[in-house]
Amino acid sequence: MKTISILGSTGSIGTQTLEVVRASAEKLGVHSLAAYSNVDMLEEQVREFKPKIAVLMDLDSALELKKRIKDLPVEVLTGMDGLTEAAVANSIDTVVTAVSGRIGLEPTLAALKAKKNIALANKETLVAAGELVMKTAKQNNCSIIPVDSEHSAVFQCLNDKKSLVKKIILTASGGPFLGWEKARLSKVTKDMALKHPNWAMGAKITIDSATMMNKALEVIEAKFLFGMDYEAISVLIHPQSIVHSMVEYIDGSVIAQMGVPDMRLPIQYALSYPNRWPLCFEQLELAGKTLTFLQPDEEAFPSLKLAYECGKKGGTLPAVMNASNEICVHAFLTGSIEYLEMFEVIQQVCREHKVMPADNLEKILTADLWSRERSEEIIREDLKKV
Ligand code: NDP
Ligand code: MG
């Protein structure tokens, strides 16, 4: 029996993780569940999965939850201390990091220091602090198993033969605006961007997929997870989302991992690793399918090029790119910025940033905060001009 904690249990990855738990109830137990403010859903989850700890980051929501579940032997916690507590208890084996955004960094570091393995969905944490997170994992002898479908694919194709790898090829669906040119992209609205052709996900990552920023973050995520040079990480558009990524070896052999586009598969693999469990969900049927691959359009979607530039410069710059993106996505979702302006703000903030080494948490959080404030300032200045 593996005991897990889920940070972000009410979200897209969180609820799918609980579906995996439901399908493998004899193999998985839940120690803690944490979310931001969704009292109704967390109450339901607590009643079904009976964790020892339930956390709502928002204080009023936590107080409401406490009132509602006083008939149950569950400790209700709040704030960053609560989120961290949910990740470090003695009986936890693996922490599933499924919150959205850089907010996952501190609890992830705390979990690693408490010698927990991580099933990592929360890519922003690795983009912001890849060096620090990987170093902390190594020092504490912990594994970080990817949940992101592309990285799960690479992880499965690598098979411990990293020294013989020529490059890894991350696939990307291309999102809802595949093939669109810049002029047409200027008319993109929030509702258009929130409709992903292949995956049903939380709002933030859905917008990231529509700007290709998701793939940009994933390039940096791959660099840290697999310790590869940026030159050895490439991206191919694959609109069907069946080949989840590939690894090319020095002898020219290319190993691909395929599956239906269903996050429960990589989630289950991250929890069953190093074993595999029988499939409880839909199976891949290849007959009649056509698989296509094409180069990304870096002109229309500049996020990818920016990620390679920021990643290669390194230090605090990836954290700054990530934080600016979080602010821009929020501003786009709340209607204070246009689709194409997101790229402009992120690029400007990255250009202005004075890069520092990202060797400790304080420097990373300082850069992250500067980036958020500067991005908001630029958005406000632009709004005044309108
Ligand atoms: P969702 O927006 O669906 O869910 C986010 C979860 O995090 C919710 O449980 C939310 O709680 C909680 N949360 C948000 N902010 C905070 C906070 N400040 N403190 C505590 N909890 C918080 O996101 P997704 O599930 O789509 O994505 C989660 C992560 O997984 C992201 O990093 C994403 O990039 C990554 N990922 C997602 C994939 C997907 O298919 N969805 C695929 C690959 C990676 P509440 O409901 O109360 O707001
Ligand atoms: Mg992905």
Short mmCIF file of C-alpha atoms and ligand atoms in Angstrom, two decimals:
data_model
loop_
_atom_site.label_atom_id
_atom_site.label_comp_id
_atom_site.label_asym_id
_atom_site.label_seq_id
_atom_site.Cartn_x
_atom_site.Cartn_y
_atom_site.Cartn_z
CA MET A 1 0.00 0.00 0.00
CA LYS A 2 1.42 3.40 -1.02
CA THR A 3 0.25 6.43 0.96
CA ILE A 4 -0.06 9.68 -0.93
CA SER A 5 -0.74 13.34 -0.34
CA ILE A 6 -2.36 15.43 -3.09
CA LEU A 7 -1.63 19.14 -3.24
CA GLY A 8 -4.30 20.58 -5.55
CA SER A 9 -6.81 17.75 -5.09
CA THR A 10 -9.81 19.72 -6.43
CA GLY A 11 -8.19 20.55 -9.79
CA SER A 12 -8.00 18.67 -13.06
CA ILE A 13 -4.92 16.61 -12.11
CA GLY A 14 -6.05 16.30 -8.48
CA THR A 15 -9.47 14.85 -9.33
CA GLN A 16 -7.95 12.49 -11.92
CA THR A 17 -5.43 11.33 -9.31
CA LEU A 18 -8.36 10.48 -7.05
CA GLU A 19 -9.94 8.51 -9.93
CA VAL A 20 -6.71 6.49 -10.10
CA VAL A 21 -6.90 5.98 -6.32
CA ARG A 22 -10.53 4.85 -6.66
CA ALA A 23 -9.54 2.37 -9.38
CA SER A 24 -6.62 1.00 -7.32
CA ALA A 25 -8.02 1.33 -3.81
CA GLU A 26 -6.13 -1.72 -2.56
CA LYS A 27 -2.80 -0.19 -3.63
CA LEU A 28 -3.21 3.49 -2.76
CA GLY A 29 -4.24 5.33 0.41
CA VAL A 30 -4.72 9.07 0.88
CA HIS A 31 -3.09 10.83 3.83
CA SER A 32 -3.80 14.46 2.94
CA LEU A 33 -5.77 16.55 0.48
CA ALA A 34 -5.12 20.24 -0.15
CA ALA A 35 -6.67 22.94 -2.31
CA TYR A 36 -7.19 26.70 -2.38
CA SER A 37 -10.83 27.48 -1.56
CA ASN A 38 -13.16 24.85 -3.06
CA VAL A 39 -14.99 23.86 0.15
CA ASP A 40 -17.76 21.85 -1.54
CA MET A 41 -15.48 19.59 -3.52
CA LEU A 42 -12.93 19.12 -0.74
CA GLU A 43 -15.72 18.17 1.67
CA GLU A 44 -16.93 15.51 -0.78
CA GLN A 45 -13.38 14.22 -1.26
CA VAL A 46 -12.75 14.09 2.50
CA ARG A 47 -15.94 12.12 3.07
CA GLU A 48 -15.01 9.60 0.36
CA PHE A 49 -11.23 9.22 0.82
CA LYS A 50 -10.99 9.83 4.60
CA PRO A 51 -7.60 11.59 4.75
CA LYS A 52 -5.97 12.51 8.08
CA ILE A 53 -5.35 16.12 6.96
CA ALA A 54 -7.43 18.47 4.79
CA VAL A 55 -6.05 21.87 3.83
CA LEU A 56 -7.65 24.94 2.31
CA MET A 57 -5.14 27.69 1.69
CA ASP A 58 -7.82 30.35 2.13
CA LEU A 59 -8.58 30.89 5.83
CA ASP A 60 -12.36 31.55 5.57
CA SER A 61 -12.79 28.48 3.38
CA ALA A 62 -10.78 26.37 5.85
CA LEU A 63 -12.98 27.58 8.73
CA GLU A 64 -16.11 26.69 6.74
CA LEU A 65 -14.72 23.22 5.95
CA LYS A 66 -13.86 22.66 9.62
CA LYS A 67 -17.46 23.46 10.57
CA ARG A 68 -18.88 21.13 7.92
CA ILE A 69 -16.76 18.07 8.75
CA LYS A 70 -16.63 18.25 12.53
CA ASP A 71 -18.19 14.75 12.59
CA LEU A 72 -14.98 13.34 11.02
CA PRO A 73 -11.54 12.70 12.61
CA VAL A 74 -9.76 15.01 10.13
CA GLU A 75 -7.35 17.80 10.96
CA VAL A 76 -8.25 20.94 8.96
CA LEU A 77 -5.34 23.28 8.25
CA THR A 78 -4.82 26.51 6.30
CA GLY A 79 -2.17 28.74 4.70
CA MET A 80 1.32 27.87 3.53
CA ASP A 81 2.02 26.13 6.87
CA GLY A 82 -0.99 23.89 6.25
CA LEU A 83 0.04 23.14 2.68
CA THR A 84 3.52 22.23 3.89
CA GLU A 85 2.16 20.11 6.75
CA ALA A 86 0.13 18.14 4.19
CA ALA A 87 3.35 17.22 2.40
CA VAL A 88 5.64 16.09 5.21
CA ALA A 89 3.80 13.73 7.58
CA ASN A 90 5.68 10.54 8.49
CA SER A 91 3.33 8.06 6.85
CA ILE A 92 3.34 9.71 3.38
CA ASP A 93 5.34 7.92 0.66
CA THR A 94 4.61 10.16 -2.33
CA VAL A 95 3.38 13.72 -2.69
CA VAL A 96 1.43 14.50 -5.86
CA THR A 97 2.15 18.16 -6.62
CA ALA A 98 -0.90 19.29 -8.59
CA VAL A 99 -1.39 22.90 -7.57
CA SER A 100 -1.26 25.39 -10.38
CA GLY A 101 1.65 27.85 -10.40
CA ARG A 102 4.86 28.58 -8.51
CA ILE A 103 2.99 28.42 -5.18
CA GLY A 104 3.91 24.70 -5.21
CA LEU A 105 7.62 25.39 -4.71
CA GLU A 106 7.86 25.68 -0.91
CA PRO A 107 5.75 22.58 -0.12
CA THR A 108 7.69 20.60 -2.76
CA LEU A 109 11.00 21.55 -1.12
CA ALA A 110 9.57 20.72 2.32
CA ALA A 111 8.39 17.32 1.06
CA LEU A 112 11.83 16.54 -0.38
CA LYS A 113 13.54 17.54 2.86
CA ALA A 114 11.15 15.17 4.66
CA LYS A 115 12.37 12.45 2.22
CA LYS A 116 9.13 12.08 0.25
CA ASN A 117 9.07 11.06 -3.38
CA ILE A 118 7.32 13.50 -5.67
CA ALA A 119 4.85 12.75 -8.48
CA LEU A 120 5.31 16.07 -10.21
CA ALA A 121 2.56 17.72 -12.23
CA ASN A 122 3.31 21.25 -11.02
CA LYS A 123 5.83 22.18 -13.74
CA GLU A 124 6.05 25.86 -12.69
CA THR A 125 7.95 24.74 -9.57
CA LEU A 126 10.66 23.11 -11.66
CA VAL A 127 10.85 26.01 -14.10
CA ALA A 128 11.25 28.52 -11.27
CA ALA A 129 13.72 26.53 -9.20
CA GLY A 130 14.92 23.52 -11.19
CA GLU A 131 18.48 23.50 -9.87
CA LEU A 132 17.44 23.88 -6.24
CA VAL A 133 14.64 21.29 -6.45
CA MET A 134 16.78 18.67 -8.21
CA LYS A 135 19.69 19.27 -5.79
CA THR A 136 17.36 18.93 -2.78
CA ALA A 137 15.95 15.68 -4.23
CA LYS A 138 19.45 14.27 -4.72
CA GLN A 139 20.64 15.28 -1.24
CA ASN A 140 17.64 13.54 0.32
CA ASN A 141 17.74 10.51 -1.96
CA CYS A 142 14.20 11.14 -3.29
CA SER A 143 12.74 10.47 -6.73
CA ILE A 144 10.86 13.02 -8.78
CA ILE A 145 8.60 11.08 -11.13
CA PRO A 146 7.01 13.17 -13.88
CA VAL A 147 3.23 13.31 -14.27
CA ASP A 148 3.28 15.70 -17.24
CA SER A 149 2.48 13.37 -20.16
CA GLU A 150 5.50 14.36 -22.29
CA HIS A 151 7.95 13.92 -19.43
CA SER A 152 6.33 10.68 -18.36
CA ALA A 153 6.85 9.51 -21.96
CA VAL A 154 10.52 10.53 -21.98
CA PHE A 155 11.01 8.94 -18.55
CA GLN A 156 9.56 5.66 -19.88
CA CYS A 157 11.63 5.80 -23.11
CA LEU A 158 14.90 6.65 -21.34
CA ASN A 159 15.03 3.41 -19.45
CA ASP A 160 18.18 4.50 -17.55
CA LYS A 161 20.22 4.81 -20.76
CA LYS A 162 20.74 8.57 -20.60
CA SER A 163 24.40 8.44 -21.64
CA LEU A 164 23.38 6.96 -25.02
CA VAL A 165 20.75 9.58 -25.82
CA LYS A 166 21.24 12.03 -28.69
CA LYS A 167 18.13 14.10 -28.06
CA ILE A 168 14.67 14.08 -26.60
CA ILE A 169 11.73 15.16 -28.70
CA LEU A 170 8.79 16.66 -26.81
CA THR A 171 5.55 16.53 -28.75
CA ALA A 172 3.00 19.35 -28.65
CA SER A 173 -0.59 19.29 -29.85
CA GLY A 174 -0.20 22.85 -31.20
CA GLY A 175 -3.27 23.94 -29.24
CA PRO A 176 -6.44 25.50 -30.65
CA PHE A 177 -4.61 27.96 -32.93
CA LEU A 178 -2.35 25.57 -34.80
CA GLY A 179 -1.59 27.00 -38.26
CA TRP A 180 -2.83 30.51 -37.37
CA GLU A 181 -0.76 33.52 -38.39
CA LYS A 182 -0.02 36.52 -36.18
CA ALA A 183 -2.68 38.80 -37.73
CA ARG A 184 -5.40 36.25 -37.01
CA LEU A 185 -4.05 35.63 -33.49
CA SER A 186 -4.66 39.31 -32.63
CA LYS A 187 -8.40 38.50 -32.59
CA VAL A 188 -8.18 35.59 -30.14
CA THR A 189 -10.58 35.87 -27.18
CA LYS A 190 -10.52 34.17 -23.79
CA ASP A 191 -13.32 31.77 -24.78
CA MET A 192 -11.49 30.74 -27.95
CA ALA A 193 -8.27 30.14 -26.00
CA LEU A 194 -10.04 28.10 -23.33
CA LYS A 195 -11.12 25.43 -25.86
CA HIS A 196 -8.30 22.92 -26.16
CA PRO A 197 -8.80 20.37 -28.96
CA ASN A 198 -7.42 17.28 -27.11
CA TRP A 199 -7.18 17.82 -23.36
CA ALA A 200 -9.59 19.04 -20.63
CA MET A 201 -7.38 20.88 -18.13
CA GLY A 202 -7.37 23.76 -15.63
CA ALA A 203 -7.71 27.29 -17.02
CA LYS A 204 -4.09 28.34 -16.55
CA ILE A 205 -2.50 25.43 -18.43
CA THR A 206 -5.21 25.66 -21.12
CA ILE A 207 -4.18 29.26 -21.84
CA ASP A 208 -0.51 28.20 -21.68
CA SER A 209 -1.31 25.58 -24.33
CA ALA A 210 -2.97 28.20 -26.52
CA THR A 211 0.17 30.39 -26.42
CA MET A 212 2.64 27.47 -26.60
CA MET A 213 3.97 28.73 -23.26
CA ASN A 214 3.06 25.30 -21.90
CA LYS A 215 5.62 23.71 -24.24
CA ALA A 216 8.08 26.48 -23.38
CA LEU A 217 7.75 25.62 -19.67
CA GLU A 218 8.05 21.93 -20.55
CA VAL A 219 11.38 22.44 -22.34
CA ILE A 220 12.82 23.91 -19.12
CA GLU A 221 11.07 21.22 -17.05
CA ALA A 222 12.76 18.56 -19.24
CA LYS A 223 16.16 20.18 -18.90
CA PHE A 224 16.06 19.90 -15.12
CA LEU A 225 14.24 16.55 -14.83
CA PHE A 226 16.55 14.72 -17.21
CA GLY A 227 19.72 16.83 -16.86
CA MET A 228 19.88 17.41 -20.64
CA ASP A 229 21.48 20.36 -22.50
CA TYR A 230 18.98 22.62 -24.25
CA GLU A 231 20.59 21.66 -27.60
CA ALA A 232 19.43 18.09 -26.97
CA ILE A 233 15.78 19.03 -26.36
CA SER A 234 13.55 19.64 -29.36
CA VAL A 235 9.82 20.12 -29.96
CA LEU A 236 7.61 18.65 -32.67
CA ILE A 237 3.96 19.45 -33.27
CA HIS A 238 1.82 16.31 -33.22
CA PRO A 239 -1.85 17.34 -33.38
CA GLN A 240 -3.29 13.91 -32.47
CA SER A 241 -1.58 13.79 -29.01
CA ILE A 242 -1.02 10.02 -29.25
CA VAL A 243 2.79 9.98 -29.30
CA HIS A 244 3.45 11.69 -25.98
CA SER A 245 7.18 12.21 -26.63
CA MET A 246 10.24 10.42 -27.99
CA VAL A 247 13.89 9.74 -27.28
CA GLU A 248 16.45 9.50 -30.09
CA TYR A 249 19.51 7.38 -29.30
CA ILE A 250 23.04 7.81 -30.73
CA ASP A 251 22.48 4.92 -33.16
CA GLY A 252 19.51 6.72 -34.76
CA SER A 253 16.88 4.56 -33.10
CA VAL A 254 13.88 6.59 -31.91
CA ILE A 255 11.74 5.23 -29.06
CA ALA A 256 8.28 6.73 -28.67
CA GLN A 257 5.68 6.29 -25.93
CA MET A 258 2.06 6.25 -27.09
CA GLY A 259 -1.31 6.24 -25.38
CA VAL A 260 -4.73 7.84 -25.48
CA PRO A 261 -4.64 11.50 -24.39
CA ASP A 262 -5.76 10.76 -20.83
CA MET A 263 -3.79 12.14 -17.87
CA ARG A 264 -4.87 9.24 -15.67
CA LEU A 265 -2.29 7.08 -17.49
CA PRO A 266 0.82 9.13 -16.61
CA ILE A 267 -0.63 9.79 -13.13
CA GLN A 268 -1.06 6.04 -12.57
CA TYR A 269 2.44 5.33 -13.91
CA ALA A 270 3.96 7.93 -11.55
CA LEU A 271 2.20 6.19 -8.64
CA SER A 272 2.89 2.61 -9.72
CA TYR A 273 6.55 3.19 -10.69
CA PRO A 274 8.73 1.11 -10.83
CA ASN A 275 5.82 -1.30 -11.42
CA ARG A 276 2.97 -1.11 -13.92
CA TRP A 277 -0.62 -1.75 -12.95
CA PRO A 278 -3.38 -3.05 -15.25
CA LEU A 279 -5.18 -0.33 -17.21
CA CYS A 280 -8.55 0.70 -15.75
CA PHE A 281 -9.29 3.33 -18.38
CA GLU A 282 -9.72 3.60 -22.16
CA GLN A 283 -7.22 1.66 -24.28
CA LEU A 284 -5.33 2.98 -27.33
CA GLU A 285 -6.77 1.76 -30.63
CA LEU A 286 -4.33 2.61 -33.43
CA ALA A 287 -6.12 1.05 -36.42
CA GLY A 288 -7.49 3.78 -38.68
CA LYS A 289 -5.49 6.57 -37.00
CA THR A 290 -3.11 8.88 -38.87
CA LEU A 291 -0.20 10.35 -36.96
CA THR A 292 1.36 13.57 -38.26
CA PHE A 293 4.33 15.67 -37.15
CA LEU A 294 5.42 19.19 -38.08
CA GLN A 295 7.79 21.94 -36.97
CA PRO A 296 6.46 24.56 -34.51
CA ASP A 297 5.88 28.08 -35.88
CA GLU A 298 8.22 30.20 -33.76
CA GLU A 299 7.17 33.41 -35.51
CA ALA A 300 3.50 33.16 -34.54
CA PHE A 301 4.25 31.63 -31.10
CA PRO A 302 7.45 33.26 -29.72
CA SER A 303 7.19 31.57 -26.28
CA LEU A 304 9.31 28.59 -27.29
CA LYS A 305 12.25 30.68 -28.51
CA LEU A 306 12.03 32.81 -25.36
CA ALA A 307 12.15 29.70 -23.15
CA TYR A 308 15.32 28.45 -24.85
CA GLU A 309 16.92 31.90 -24.43
CA CYS A 310 15.88 32.22 -20.78
CA GLY A 311 16.81 28.62 -20.05
CA LYS A 312 20.29 28.99 -21.55
CA LYS A 313 20.96 32.24 -19.66
CA GLY A 314 19.71 30.39 -16.58
CA GLY A 315 19.92 31.73 -13.01
CA THR A 316 16.77 33.55 -11.95
CA LEU A 317 15.57 34.20 -15.53
CA PRO A 318 13.33 31.10 -15.93
CA ALA A 319 11.66 32.00 -12.60
CA VAL A 320 11.05 35.52 -13.94
CA MET A 321 9.63 34.23 -17.23
CA ASN A 322 7.32 31.86 -15.35
CA ALA A 323 6.10 34.49 -12.87
CA SER A 324 5.43 37.04 -15.62
CA ASN A 325 3.49 34.39 -17.52
CA GLU A 326 1.36 33.63 -14.43
CA ILE A 327 0.46 37.32 -14.14
CA CYS A 328 -0.24 37.66 -17.87
CA VAL A 329 -2.47 34.57 -17.99
CA HIS A 330 -4.45 35.91 -15.04
CA ALA A 331 -4.73 39.33 -16.73
CA PHE A 332 -5.87 37.70 -19.97
CA LEU A 333 -8.47 35.59 -18.15
CA THR A 334 -9.81 38.65 -16.34
CA GLY A 335 -9.93 40.72 -19.53
CA SER A 336 -7.24 43.31 -18.79
CA ILE A 337 -4.83 42.24 -21.53
CA GLU A 338 -5.11 40.92 -25.11
CA TYR A 339 -3.80 37.55 -26.31
CA LEU A 340 -0.74 38.91 -28.17
CA GLU A 341 0.09 41.35 -25.36
CA MET A 342 0.92 38.42 -23.11
CA PHE A 343 4.05 37.69 -25.19
CA GLU A 344 5.01 41.38 -25.23
CA VAL A 345 4.82 41.80 -21.45
CA ILE A 346 6.73 38.56 -20.73
CA GLN A 347 9.43 39.45 -23.25
CA GLN A 348 9.86 42.96 -21.82
CA VAL A 349 10.07 41.71 -18.22
CA CYS A 350 12.65 39.06 -19.18
CA ARG A 351 14.70 41.69 -21.08
CA GLU A 352 14.72 44.05 -18.08
CA HIS A 353 15.64 41.42 -15.48
CA LYS A 354 19.15 41.49 -14.02
CA VAL A 355 19.92 37.78 -13.82
CA MET A 356 21.21 36.38 -10.52
CA PRO A 357 22.33 32.85 -9.65
CA ALA A 358 19.28 30.79 -8.59
CA ASP A 359 21.15 28.93 -5.85
CA ASN A 360 18.82 29.61 -2.95
CA LEU A 361 15.11 29.98 -2.31
CA GLU A 362 15.32 33.62 -1.24
CA LYS A 363 16.88 34.78 -4.52
CA ILE A 364 14.32 32.83 -6.51
CA LEU A 365 11.37 34.23 -4.55
CA THR A 366 12.79 37.78 -4.81
CA ALA A 367 13.10 37.45 -8.61
CA ASP A 368 9.63 35.90 -8.81
CA LEU A 369 8.11 38.78 -6.82
CA TRP A 370 9.95 41.43 -8.85
CA SER A 371 8.66 39.84 -12.05
CA ARG A 372 5.05 39.77 -10.81
CA GLU A 373 5.17 43.43 -9.72
CA ARG A 374 6.90 44.60 -12.91
CA SER A 375 4.44 42.65 -15.11
CA GLU A 376 1.47 44.18 -13.28
CA GLU A 377 3.01 47.64 -13.64
CA ILE A 378 3.44 47.23 -17.41
CA ILE A 379 -0.13 45.94 -17.76
CA ARG A 380 -1.45 48.95 -15.78
CA GLU A 381 0.62 51.41 -17.89
CA ASP A 382 -0.71 49.81 -21.08
CA LEU A 383 -4.27 50.03 -19.80
CA LYS A 384 -3.86 53.78 -19.15
CA LYS A 385 -2.83 54.31 -22.79
CA VAL A 386 -6.06 52.76 -24.10
P1 NDP B 1 -6.44 23.34 -11.89
O1 NDP B 1 -6.57 24.82 -12.02
O2 NDP B 1 -7.48 22.48 -12.47
O3 NDP B 1 -6.30 22.96 -10.34
C1 NDP B 1 -5.41 23.64 -9.51
C2 NDP B 1 -5.49 23.05 -8.11
O4 NDP B 1 -4.59 23.76 -7.26
C3 NDP B 1 -6.88 23.19 -7.46
O5 NDP B 1 -7.03 22.14 -6.56
C4 NDP B 1 -6.74 24.52 -6.70
O6 NDP B 1 -7.66 24.64 -5.60
C5 NDP B 1 -5.32 24.40 -6.20
N1 NDP B 1 -4.68 25.68 -5.98
C6 NDP B 1 -4.59 26.73 -6.81
N2 NDP B 1 -3.93 27.74 -6.24
C7 NDP B 1 -3.59 27.32 -5.00
C8 NDP B 1 -2.94 27.91 -3.90
N3 NDP B 1 -2.48 29.17 -3.95
N4 NDP B 1 -2.77 27.16 -2.79
C9 NDP B 1 -3.25 25.91 -2.71
N5 NDP B 1 -3.89 25.29 -3.70
C10 NDP B 1 -4.06 26.00 -4.83
O7 NDP B 1 -5.00 22.99 -12.48
P2 NDP B 1 -4.54 21.65 -13.25
O8 NDP B 1 -4.93 20.45 -12.46
O9 NDP B 1 -4.92 21.74 -14.67
O10 NDP B 1 -2.96 21.81 -13.20
C11 NDP B 1 -2.21 21.61 -12.01
C12 NDP B 1 -0.72 21.54 -12.35
O11 NDP B 1 -0.50 20.41 -13.18
C13 NDP B 1 -0.23 22.76 -13.15
O12 NDP B 1 1.08 23.05 -12.76
C14 NDP B 1 -0.25 22.27 -14.59
O13 NDP B 1 0.69 22.92 -15.40
C15 NDP B 1 0.11 20.80 -14.40
N6 NDP B 1 -0.37 19.91 -15.47
C16 NDP B 1 -1.72 19.80 -15.71
C17 NDP B 1 -2.18 18.97 -16.71
C18 NDP B 1 -3.66 18.78 -16.93
O14 NDP B 1 -4.05 17.96 -17.78
N7 NDP B 1 -4.53 19.48 -16.25
C19 NDP B 1 -1.26 18.23 -17.59
C20 NDP B 1 0.12 18.38 -17.21
C21 NDP B 1 0.54 19.19 -16.21
P3 NDP B 1 -9.15 25.30 -5.79
O15 NDP B 1 -9.92 24.32 -6.64
O16 NDP B 1 -9.67 25.39 -4.41
O17 NDP B 1 -8.95 26.61 -6.46
MG MG B 2 2.32 18.32 -20.92
#
